[in-house]
Coordinates of C-alpha atoms in Angstrom, one line a residue:
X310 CA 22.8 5.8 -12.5
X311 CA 20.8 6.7 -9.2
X312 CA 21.2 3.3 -7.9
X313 CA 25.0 3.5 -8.0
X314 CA 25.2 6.0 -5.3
X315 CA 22.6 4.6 -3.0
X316 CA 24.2 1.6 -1.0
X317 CA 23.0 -1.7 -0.7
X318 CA 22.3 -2.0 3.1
X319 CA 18.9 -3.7 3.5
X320 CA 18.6 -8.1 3.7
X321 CA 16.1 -10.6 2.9
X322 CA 14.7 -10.2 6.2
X323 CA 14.5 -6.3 5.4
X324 CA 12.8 -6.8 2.4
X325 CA 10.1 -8.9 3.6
X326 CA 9.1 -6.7 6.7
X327 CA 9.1 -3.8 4.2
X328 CA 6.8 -6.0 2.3
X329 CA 4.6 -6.9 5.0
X330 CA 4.9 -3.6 7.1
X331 CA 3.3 -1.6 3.7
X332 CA 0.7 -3.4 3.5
X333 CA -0.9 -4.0 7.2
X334 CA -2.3 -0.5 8.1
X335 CA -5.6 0.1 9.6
X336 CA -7.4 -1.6 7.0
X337 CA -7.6 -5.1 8.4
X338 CA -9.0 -3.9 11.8
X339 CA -12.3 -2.1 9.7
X340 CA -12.2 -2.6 6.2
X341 CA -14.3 -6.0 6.4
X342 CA -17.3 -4.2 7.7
X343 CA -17.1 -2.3 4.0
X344 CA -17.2 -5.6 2.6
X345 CA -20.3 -7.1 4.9
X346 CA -22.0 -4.1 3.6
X347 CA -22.8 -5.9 0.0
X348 CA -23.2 -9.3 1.4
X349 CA -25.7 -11.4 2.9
X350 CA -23.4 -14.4 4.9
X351 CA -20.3 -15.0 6.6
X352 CA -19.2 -17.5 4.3
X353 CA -19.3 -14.7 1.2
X354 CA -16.5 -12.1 3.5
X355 CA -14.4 -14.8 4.0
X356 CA -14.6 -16.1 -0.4
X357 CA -14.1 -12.3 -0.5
X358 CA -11.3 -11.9 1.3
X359 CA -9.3 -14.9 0.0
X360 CA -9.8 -13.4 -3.3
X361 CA -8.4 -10.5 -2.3
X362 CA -5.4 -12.4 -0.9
X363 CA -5.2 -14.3 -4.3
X364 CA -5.4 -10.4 -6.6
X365 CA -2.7 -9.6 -4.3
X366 CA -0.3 -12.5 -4.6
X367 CA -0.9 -12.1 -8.4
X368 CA 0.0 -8.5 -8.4
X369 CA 3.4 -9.4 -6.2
X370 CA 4.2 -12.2 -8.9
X371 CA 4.3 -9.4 -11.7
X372 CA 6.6 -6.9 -9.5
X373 CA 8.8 -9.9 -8.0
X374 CA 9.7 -10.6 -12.0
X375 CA 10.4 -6.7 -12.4
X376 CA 11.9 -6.4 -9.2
X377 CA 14.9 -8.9 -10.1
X378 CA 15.0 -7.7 -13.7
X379 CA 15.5 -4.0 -12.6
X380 CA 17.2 -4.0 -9.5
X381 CA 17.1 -0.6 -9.1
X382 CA 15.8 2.3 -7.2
X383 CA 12.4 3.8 -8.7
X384 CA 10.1 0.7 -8.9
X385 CA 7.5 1.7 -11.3
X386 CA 8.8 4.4 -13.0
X387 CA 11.2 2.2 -14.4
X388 CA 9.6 -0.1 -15.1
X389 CA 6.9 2.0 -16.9
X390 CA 9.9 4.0 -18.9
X391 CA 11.3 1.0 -20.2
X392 CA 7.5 -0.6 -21.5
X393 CA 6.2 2.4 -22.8
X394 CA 8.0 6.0 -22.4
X395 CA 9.4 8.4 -20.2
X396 CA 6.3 10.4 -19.5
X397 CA 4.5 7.6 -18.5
X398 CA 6.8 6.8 -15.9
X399 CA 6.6 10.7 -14.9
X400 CA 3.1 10.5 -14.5
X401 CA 2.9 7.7 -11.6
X402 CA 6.2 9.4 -10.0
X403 CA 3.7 12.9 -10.4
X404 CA 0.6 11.1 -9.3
X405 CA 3.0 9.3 -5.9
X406 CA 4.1 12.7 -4.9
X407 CA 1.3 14.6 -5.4
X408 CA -0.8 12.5 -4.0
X409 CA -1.1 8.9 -3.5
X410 CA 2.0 8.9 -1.1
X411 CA 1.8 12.4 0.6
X412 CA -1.9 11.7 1.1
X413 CA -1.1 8.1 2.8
X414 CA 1.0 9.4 4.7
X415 CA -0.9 12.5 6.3
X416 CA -4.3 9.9 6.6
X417 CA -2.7 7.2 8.1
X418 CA -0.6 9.5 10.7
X419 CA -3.6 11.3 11.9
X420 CA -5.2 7.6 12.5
X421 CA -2.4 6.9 14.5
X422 CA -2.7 10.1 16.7
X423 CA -6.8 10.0 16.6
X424 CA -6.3 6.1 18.0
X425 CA -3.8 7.3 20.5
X426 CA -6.9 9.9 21.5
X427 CA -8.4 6.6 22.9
X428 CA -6.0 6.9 25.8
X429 CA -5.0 10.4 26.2
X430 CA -8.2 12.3 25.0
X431 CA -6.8 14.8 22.2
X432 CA -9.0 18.0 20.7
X433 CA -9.0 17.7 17.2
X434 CA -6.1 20.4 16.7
X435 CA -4.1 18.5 19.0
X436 CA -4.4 15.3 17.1
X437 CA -3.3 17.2 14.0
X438 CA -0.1 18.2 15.5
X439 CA 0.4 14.5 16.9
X440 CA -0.1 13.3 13.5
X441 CA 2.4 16.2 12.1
X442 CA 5.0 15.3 15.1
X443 CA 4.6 11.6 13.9
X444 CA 5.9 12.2 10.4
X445 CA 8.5 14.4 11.5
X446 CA 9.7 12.1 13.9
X447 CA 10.1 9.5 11.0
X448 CA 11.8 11.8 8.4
X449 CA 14.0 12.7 10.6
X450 CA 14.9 8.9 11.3
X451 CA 14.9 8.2 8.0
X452 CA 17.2 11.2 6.8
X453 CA 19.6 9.5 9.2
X454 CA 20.2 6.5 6.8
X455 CA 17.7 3.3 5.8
X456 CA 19.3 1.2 8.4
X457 CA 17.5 3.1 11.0
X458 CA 14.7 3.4 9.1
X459 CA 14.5 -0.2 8.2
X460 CA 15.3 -1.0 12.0
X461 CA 12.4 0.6 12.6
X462 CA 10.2 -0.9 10.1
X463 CA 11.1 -4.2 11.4
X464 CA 10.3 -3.4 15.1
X465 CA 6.9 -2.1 14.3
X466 CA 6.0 -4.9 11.6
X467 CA 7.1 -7.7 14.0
X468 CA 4.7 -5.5 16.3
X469 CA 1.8 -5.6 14.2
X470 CA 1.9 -9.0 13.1
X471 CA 2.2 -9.9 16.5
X472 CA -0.4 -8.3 17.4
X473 CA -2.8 -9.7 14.9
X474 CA -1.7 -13.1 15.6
X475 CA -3.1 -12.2 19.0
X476 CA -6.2 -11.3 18.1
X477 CA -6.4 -14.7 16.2
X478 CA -5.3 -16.9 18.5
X479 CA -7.2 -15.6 21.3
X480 CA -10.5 -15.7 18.7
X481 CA -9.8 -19.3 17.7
X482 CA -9.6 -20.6 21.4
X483 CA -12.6 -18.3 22.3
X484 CA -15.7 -20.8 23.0
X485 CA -18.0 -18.8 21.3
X486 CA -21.7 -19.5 23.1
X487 CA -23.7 -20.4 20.0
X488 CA -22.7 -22.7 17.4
X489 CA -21.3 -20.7 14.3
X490 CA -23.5 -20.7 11.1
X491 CA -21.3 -19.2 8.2
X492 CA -24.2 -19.7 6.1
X493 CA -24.8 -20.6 2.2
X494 CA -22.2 -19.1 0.1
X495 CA -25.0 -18.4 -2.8
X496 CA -28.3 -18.8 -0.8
X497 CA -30.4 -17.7 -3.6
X498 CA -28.5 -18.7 -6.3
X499 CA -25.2 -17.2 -8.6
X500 CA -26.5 -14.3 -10.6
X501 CA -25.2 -11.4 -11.9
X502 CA -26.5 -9.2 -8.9
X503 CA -24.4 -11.8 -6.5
X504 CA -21.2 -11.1 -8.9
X505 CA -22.0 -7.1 -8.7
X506 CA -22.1 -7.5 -4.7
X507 CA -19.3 -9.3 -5.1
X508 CA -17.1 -7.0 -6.7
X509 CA -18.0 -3.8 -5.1
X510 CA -17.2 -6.1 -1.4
X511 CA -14.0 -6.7 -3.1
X512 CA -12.7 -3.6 -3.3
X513 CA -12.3 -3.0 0.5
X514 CA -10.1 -5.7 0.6
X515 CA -8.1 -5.0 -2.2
X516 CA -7.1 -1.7 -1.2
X517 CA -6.2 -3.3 2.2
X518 CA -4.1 -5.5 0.6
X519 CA -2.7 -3.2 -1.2
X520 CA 1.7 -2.0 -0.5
X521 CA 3.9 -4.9 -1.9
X522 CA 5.1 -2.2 -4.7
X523 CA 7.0 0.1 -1.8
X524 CA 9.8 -2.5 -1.8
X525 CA 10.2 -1.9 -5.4
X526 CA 10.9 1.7 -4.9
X527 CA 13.8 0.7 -2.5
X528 CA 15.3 -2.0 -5.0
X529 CA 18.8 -0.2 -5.6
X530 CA 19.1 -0.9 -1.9
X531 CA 18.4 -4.3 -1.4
X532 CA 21.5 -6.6 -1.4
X533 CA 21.5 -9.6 -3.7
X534 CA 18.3 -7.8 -5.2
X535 CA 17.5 -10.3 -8.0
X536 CA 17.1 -13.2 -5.1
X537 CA 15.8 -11.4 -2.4
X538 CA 13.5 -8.9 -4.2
X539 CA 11.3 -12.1 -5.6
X540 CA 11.8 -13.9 -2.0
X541 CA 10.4 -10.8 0.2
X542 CA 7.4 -10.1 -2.1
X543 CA 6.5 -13.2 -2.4
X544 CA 6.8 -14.4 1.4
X545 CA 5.5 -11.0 2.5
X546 CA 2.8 -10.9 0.8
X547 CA 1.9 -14.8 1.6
X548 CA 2.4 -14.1 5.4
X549 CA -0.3 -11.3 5.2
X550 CA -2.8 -13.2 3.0
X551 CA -2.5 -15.9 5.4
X552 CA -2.9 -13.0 8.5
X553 CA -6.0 -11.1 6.9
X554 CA -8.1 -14.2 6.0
X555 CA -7.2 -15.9 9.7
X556 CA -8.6 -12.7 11.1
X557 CA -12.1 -12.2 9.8
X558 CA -12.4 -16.2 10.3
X559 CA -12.1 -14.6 13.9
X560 CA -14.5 -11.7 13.1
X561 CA -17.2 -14.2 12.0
X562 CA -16.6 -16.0 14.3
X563 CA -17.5 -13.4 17.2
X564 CA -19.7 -11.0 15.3
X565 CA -22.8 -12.0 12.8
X566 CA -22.5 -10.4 9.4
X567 CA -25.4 -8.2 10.1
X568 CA -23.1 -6.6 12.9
X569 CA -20.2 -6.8 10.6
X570 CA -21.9 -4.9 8.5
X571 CA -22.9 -2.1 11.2
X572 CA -19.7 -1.8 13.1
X573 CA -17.4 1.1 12.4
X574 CA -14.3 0.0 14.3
X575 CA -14.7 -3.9 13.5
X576 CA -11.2 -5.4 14.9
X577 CA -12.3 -3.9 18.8
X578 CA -16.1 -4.6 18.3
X579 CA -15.1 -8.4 17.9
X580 CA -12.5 -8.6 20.9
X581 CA -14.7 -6.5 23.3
X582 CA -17.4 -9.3 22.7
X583 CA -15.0 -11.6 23.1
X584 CA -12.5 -10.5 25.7
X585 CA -14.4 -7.2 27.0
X586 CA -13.0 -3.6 27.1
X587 CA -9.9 -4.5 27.4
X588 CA -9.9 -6.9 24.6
X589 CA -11.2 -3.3 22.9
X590 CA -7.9 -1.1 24.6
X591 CA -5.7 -4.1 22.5
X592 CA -6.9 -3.7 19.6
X593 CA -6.1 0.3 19.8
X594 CA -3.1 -0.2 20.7
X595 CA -2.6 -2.7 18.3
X596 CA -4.0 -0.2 15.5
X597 CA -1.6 2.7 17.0
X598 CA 1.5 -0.1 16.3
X599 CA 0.7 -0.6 12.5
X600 CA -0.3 2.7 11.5
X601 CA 3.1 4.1 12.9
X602 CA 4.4 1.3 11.3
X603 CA 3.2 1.9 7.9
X604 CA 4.0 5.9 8.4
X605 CA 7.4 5.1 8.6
X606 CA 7.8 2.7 5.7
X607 CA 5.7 5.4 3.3
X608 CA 8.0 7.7 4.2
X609 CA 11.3 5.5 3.8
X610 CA 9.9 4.4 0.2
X611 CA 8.7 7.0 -1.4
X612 CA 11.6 9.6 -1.8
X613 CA 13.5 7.3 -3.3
X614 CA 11.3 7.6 -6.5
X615 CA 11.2 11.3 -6.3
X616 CA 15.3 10.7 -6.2
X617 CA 15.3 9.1 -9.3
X618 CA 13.3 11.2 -11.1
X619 CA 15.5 14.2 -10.2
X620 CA 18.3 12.6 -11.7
X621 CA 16.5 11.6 -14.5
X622 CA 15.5 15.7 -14.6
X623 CA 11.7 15.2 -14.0
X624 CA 11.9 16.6 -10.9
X625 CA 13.1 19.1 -9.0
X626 CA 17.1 19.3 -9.1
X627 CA 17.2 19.2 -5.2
X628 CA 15.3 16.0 -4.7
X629 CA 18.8 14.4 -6.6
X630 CA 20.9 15.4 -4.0
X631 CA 21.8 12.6 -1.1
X632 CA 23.2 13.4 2.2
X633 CA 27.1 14.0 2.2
X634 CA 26.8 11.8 5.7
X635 CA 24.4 9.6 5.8
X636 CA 23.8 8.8 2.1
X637 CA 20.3 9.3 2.2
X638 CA 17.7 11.4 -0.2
X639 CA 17.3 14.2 2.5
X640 CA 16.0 16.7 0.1
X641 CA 13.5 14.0 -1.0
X642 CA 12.3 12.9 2.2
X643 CA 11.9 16.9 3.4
X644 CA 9.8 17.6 0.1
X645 CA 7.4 14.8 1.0
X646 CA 7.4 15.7 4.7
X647 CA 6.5 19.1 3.8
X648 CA 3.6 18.4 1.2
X649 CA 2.1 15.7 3.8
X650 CA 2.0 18.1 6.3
X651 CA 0.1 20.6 4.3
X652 CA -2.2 17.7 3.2
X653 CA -2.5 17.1 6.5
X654 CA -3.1 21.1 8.4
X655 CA -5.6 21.4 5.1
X656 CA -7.9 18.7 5.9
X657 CA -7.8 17.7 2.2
X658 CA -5.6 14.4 1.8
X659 CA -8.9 12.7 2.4
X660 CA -10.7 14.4 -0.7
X661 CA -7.4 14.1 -2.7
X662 CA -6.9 9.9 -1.4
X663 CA -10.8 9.6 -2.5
X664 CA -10.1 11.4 -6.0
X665 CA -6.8 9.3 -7.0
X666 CA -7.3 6.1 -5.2
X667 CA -8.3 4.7 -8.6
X668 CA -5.0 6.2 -10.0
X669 CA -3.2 3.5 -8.1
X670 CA -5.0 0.5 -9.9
X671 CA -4.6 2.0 -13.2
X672 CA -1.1 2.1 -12.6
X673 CA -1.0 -1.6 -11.0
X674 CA -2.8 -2.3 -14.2
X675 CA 0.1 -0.6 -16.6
X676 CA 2.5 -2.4 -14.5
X677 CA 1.2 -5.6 -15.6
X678 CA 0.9 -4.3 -19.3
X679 CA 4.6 -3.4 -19.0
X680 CA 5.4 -6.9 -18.0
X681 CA 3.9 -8.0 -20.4
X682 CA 5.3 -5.8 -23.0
X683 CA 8.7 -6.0 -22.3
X684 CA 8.7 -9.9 -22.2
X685 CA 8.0 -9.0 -26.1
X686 CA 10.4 -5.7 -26.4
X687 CA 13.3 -7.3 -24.6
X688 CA 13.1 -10.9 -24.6
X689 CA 17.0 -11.0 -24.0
X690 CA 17.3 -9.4 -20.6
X691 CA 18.2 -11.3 -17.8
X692 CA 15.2 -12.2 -15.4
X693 CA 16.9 -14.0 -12.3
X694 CA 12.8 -14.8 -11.4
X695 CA 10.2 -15.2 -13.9
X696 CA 6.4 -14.8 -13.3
X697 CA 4.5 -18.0 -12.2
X698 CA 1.8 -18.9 -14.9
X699 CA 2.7 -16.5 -17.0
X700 CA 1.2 -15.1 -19.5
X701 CA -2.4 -16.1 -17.1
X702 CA -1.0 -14.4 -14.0
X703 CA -0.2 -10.8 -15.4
X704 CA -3.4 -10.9 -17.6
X705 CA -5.6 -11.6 -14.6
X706 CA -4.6 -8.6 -12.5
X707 CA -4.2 -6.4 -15.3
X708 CA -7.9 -7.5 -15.9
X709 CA -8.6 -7.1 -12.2
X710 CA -6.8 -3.7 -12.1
X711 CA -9.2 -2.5 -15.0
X712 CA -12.4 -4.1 -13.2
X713 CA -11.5 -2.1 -10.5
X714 CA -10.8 0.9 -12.7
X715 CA -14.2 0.6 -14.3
X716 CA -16.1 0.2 -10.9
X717 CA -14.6 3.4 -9.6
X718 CA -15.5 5.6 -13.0
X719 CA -19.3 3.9 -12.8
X720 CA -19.9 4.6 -9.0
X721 CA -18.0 7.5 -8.7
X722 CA -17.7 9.7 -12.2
X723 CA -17.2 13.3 -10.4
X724 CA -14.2 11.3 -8.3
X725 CA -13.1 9.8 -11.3
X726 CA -12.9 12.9 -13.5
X727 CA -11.1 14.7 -11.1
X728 CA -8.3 11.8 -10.3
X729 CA -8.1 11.8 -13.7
X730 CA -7.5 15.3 -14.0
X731 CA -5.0 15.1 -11.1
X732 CA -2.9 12.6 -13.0
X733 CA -3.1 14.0 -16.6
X734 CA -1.9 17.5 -15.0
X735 CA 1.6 15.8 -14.2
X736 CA 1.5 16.3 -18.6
X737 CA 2.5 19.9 -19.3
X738 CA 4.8 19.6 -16.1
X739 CA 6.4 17.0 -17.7
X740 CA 6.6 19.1 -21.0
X741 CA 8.3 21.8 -18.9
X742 CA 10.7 19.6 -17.6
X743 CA 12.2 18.4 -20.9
X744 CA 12.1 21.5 -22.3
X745 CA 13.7 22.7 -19.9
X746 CA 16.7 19.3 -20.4
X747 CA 16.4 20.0 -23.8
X748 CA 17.6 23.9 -23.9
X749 CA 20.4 22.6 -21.5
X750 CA 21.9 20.5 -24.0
X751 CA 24.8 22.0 -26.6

């Protein structure tokens, strides 16, 4: 198996900053003016964004369980194999390359460079090749073995979180001039055009909390993996709940929701009204920090998938090969490198993020299905950790992951249609590929 020849080098410790480190991006320093946009008080952003902390948790309950009960490198397309059937996994490995991961990684790269623009004023072409310099310079880190990579990772989420601890403990000791009015959570009553708002505010935040699954793809390399795989989800995931909700308590706190609302780079609107400019330059930086951060664990995570696949022959038969020196999936690692950069030079990972960013919460939502269904298909397999509240807390996100599904097909049915498209086009590839196995075999 895949996971055999990948050695277990990465700790608890590891784990958790992998955890942590995939989900803090840029999101938390803009996303909750998206939010504000559907609601009318303070109060509402913050109910919203403890939900989101609460989906999220839920979702890390259902891959902690399939974490320790498939220690092994590939995360969902395991897991999805074992519930339902080979092509299914195919089809989220298809969708990650294709898409979901090459396309975070050019986006969130070229935010990095475009934030580094606020203190060496870049031309646009010039921020392009920072942003392709930025995931060259991580592959090549990461082709040098997953300790560096993971050293890495836990410099730069130890950065971030630091940094956002900053920003909250400066806003909490901040006298703010005027008394703060949250306001009424429902001023004019719970209806079902409050639960609409609601929903659609939710997504912002959901997609921010989104990352706990990269550790999963990295499982055959976590040491005691049925222990610590649980532990770094669950404490990750906890520490940036905890993070996200303490910093738009600070954003309310300095900003009304009307300007909430308005603002387009939230995070340095609230510390330049609170600490001036260079309350402003901090919060760059601090954005800088995270989305290098989160460039580098995309790229650590990811090829591992694409690994397993080859050697599963889904894939292309040089993404199975590992470094004779360093042990890592080079091939792997260059094939995503190569497709984010073109993502990246086209201007179209946007368009592509926008057309598949559904995809993901479908297959969040198949996850939870598979959890679900294996605790019936294969009641006799060890699970070291077993879901909290089950069978509630795997039937609430699944629900979730389809609410979300739903929204995205109502408000966006050309976006839908074509992420669709996208994902069911991994099919005849995936015909070709067995065929392919098939005519191999005597």
């Amino acid at each position: 198996m895949s996971e055999e020849l990948l050695k277990r080098k990465l700790g608890a410790f590891d784990a958790a900053m992998i955890v942590s480190g995939a989900i803090i991006g840029s999101g938390i320093f803009i996303n909750s003016a998206e939010s504000a946009k559907f609601l009318q008080t303070s109060s509402q952003l913050l109910l919203v964004w403890a939900l989101g902390g609460l989906v999220a948790f839920l979702g890390g309950l259902c891959f902690a369980e399939l974490g320790a009960m498939f220690p092994r490198t590939g995360g969902q397309v395991v897991y999805l194999e074992k519930a339902f059937s080979p092509w299914a996994g195919f089809l989220f490995g298809w969708t990650l390359f294709s898409t979901i991961q090459t396309g975070a990684i050019a986006a969130v790269a070229y935010t990095c460079a475009s934030f580094i623009g606020v203190f060496l004023p870049l031309q646009r072409p010039v921020t392009v090749l920072l942003a392709a310099a930025i995931i060259w310079l991580l592959s090549l880190v990461n082709i040098l073995g997953i300790r560096p990579g993971s050293i890495v990772q836990n410099i730069f989420t130890a950065l971030k979180i630091s940094a956002l601890l900053g920003l909250i403990g400066y806003g909490l000791l901040w006298q703010r001039p005027a008394p703060l009015e949250l306001g009424a959570l429902f001023p004019q009553g719970f209806n079902l055009g409050i639960l609409s708002a609601f929903g659609l505010a939710l997504m912002p935040a959901l997609f921010s909390y989104g990352g706990w699954q990269n550790l999963n793809f990295v499982g055959g390399e976590v040491k005691n993996a049925a222990r610590n795989i649980p532990l770094a989800i669950i404490s990750g995931v906890a520490v940036v709940v905890v993070v996200y909700v303490c910093s738009n308590i600070v954003y309310v706190k300095a900003l009304p929701i009307g300007e909430i609302a308005a603002s387009t780079r939230l995070a340095s609107d609230a510390m330049r009204t609170m600490a001036g400019p260079l309350g402003a330059s901090f919060i760059s930086l601090a954005i800088i920090i995270s989305t290098f951060g989160i460039t580098n664990v995309f790229i650590m995570t990811g090829p591992r998938v694409y690994y397993v696949m080859a050697r599963e022959n889904m894939f292309l038969p040089v993404a199975s090969r590992l470094h004779p020196r360093y042990g890592t999936p080079h091939h792997s690692i260059l094939l995503q490198s190569v497709w984010a950069t073109a993502l990246l030079l086209t201007n179209s990972y946007g368009q592509l993020l926008q057309y598949v960013t559904f995809g993901d919460w479908i297959f969040f939502g198949l996850t939870a299905l598979a959890l679900l269904a294996l605790r019936r298909k294969s009641p006799a397999i060890e699970r070291p950790y077993r879901t909290w509240g089950y069978p509630l807390v795997p039937l609430v996100f699944l629900a979730v992951s389809v609410a979300v599904v739903l929204n995205v097909i109502i408000s966006s049915p050309l976006k839908s249609a074509v992420g669709s498209a996208i994902i069911l086009g991994g099919l005849p590839i995936y015909v070709f590929y067995r065929r392919k196995e098939r005519t191999k075999r005597p």
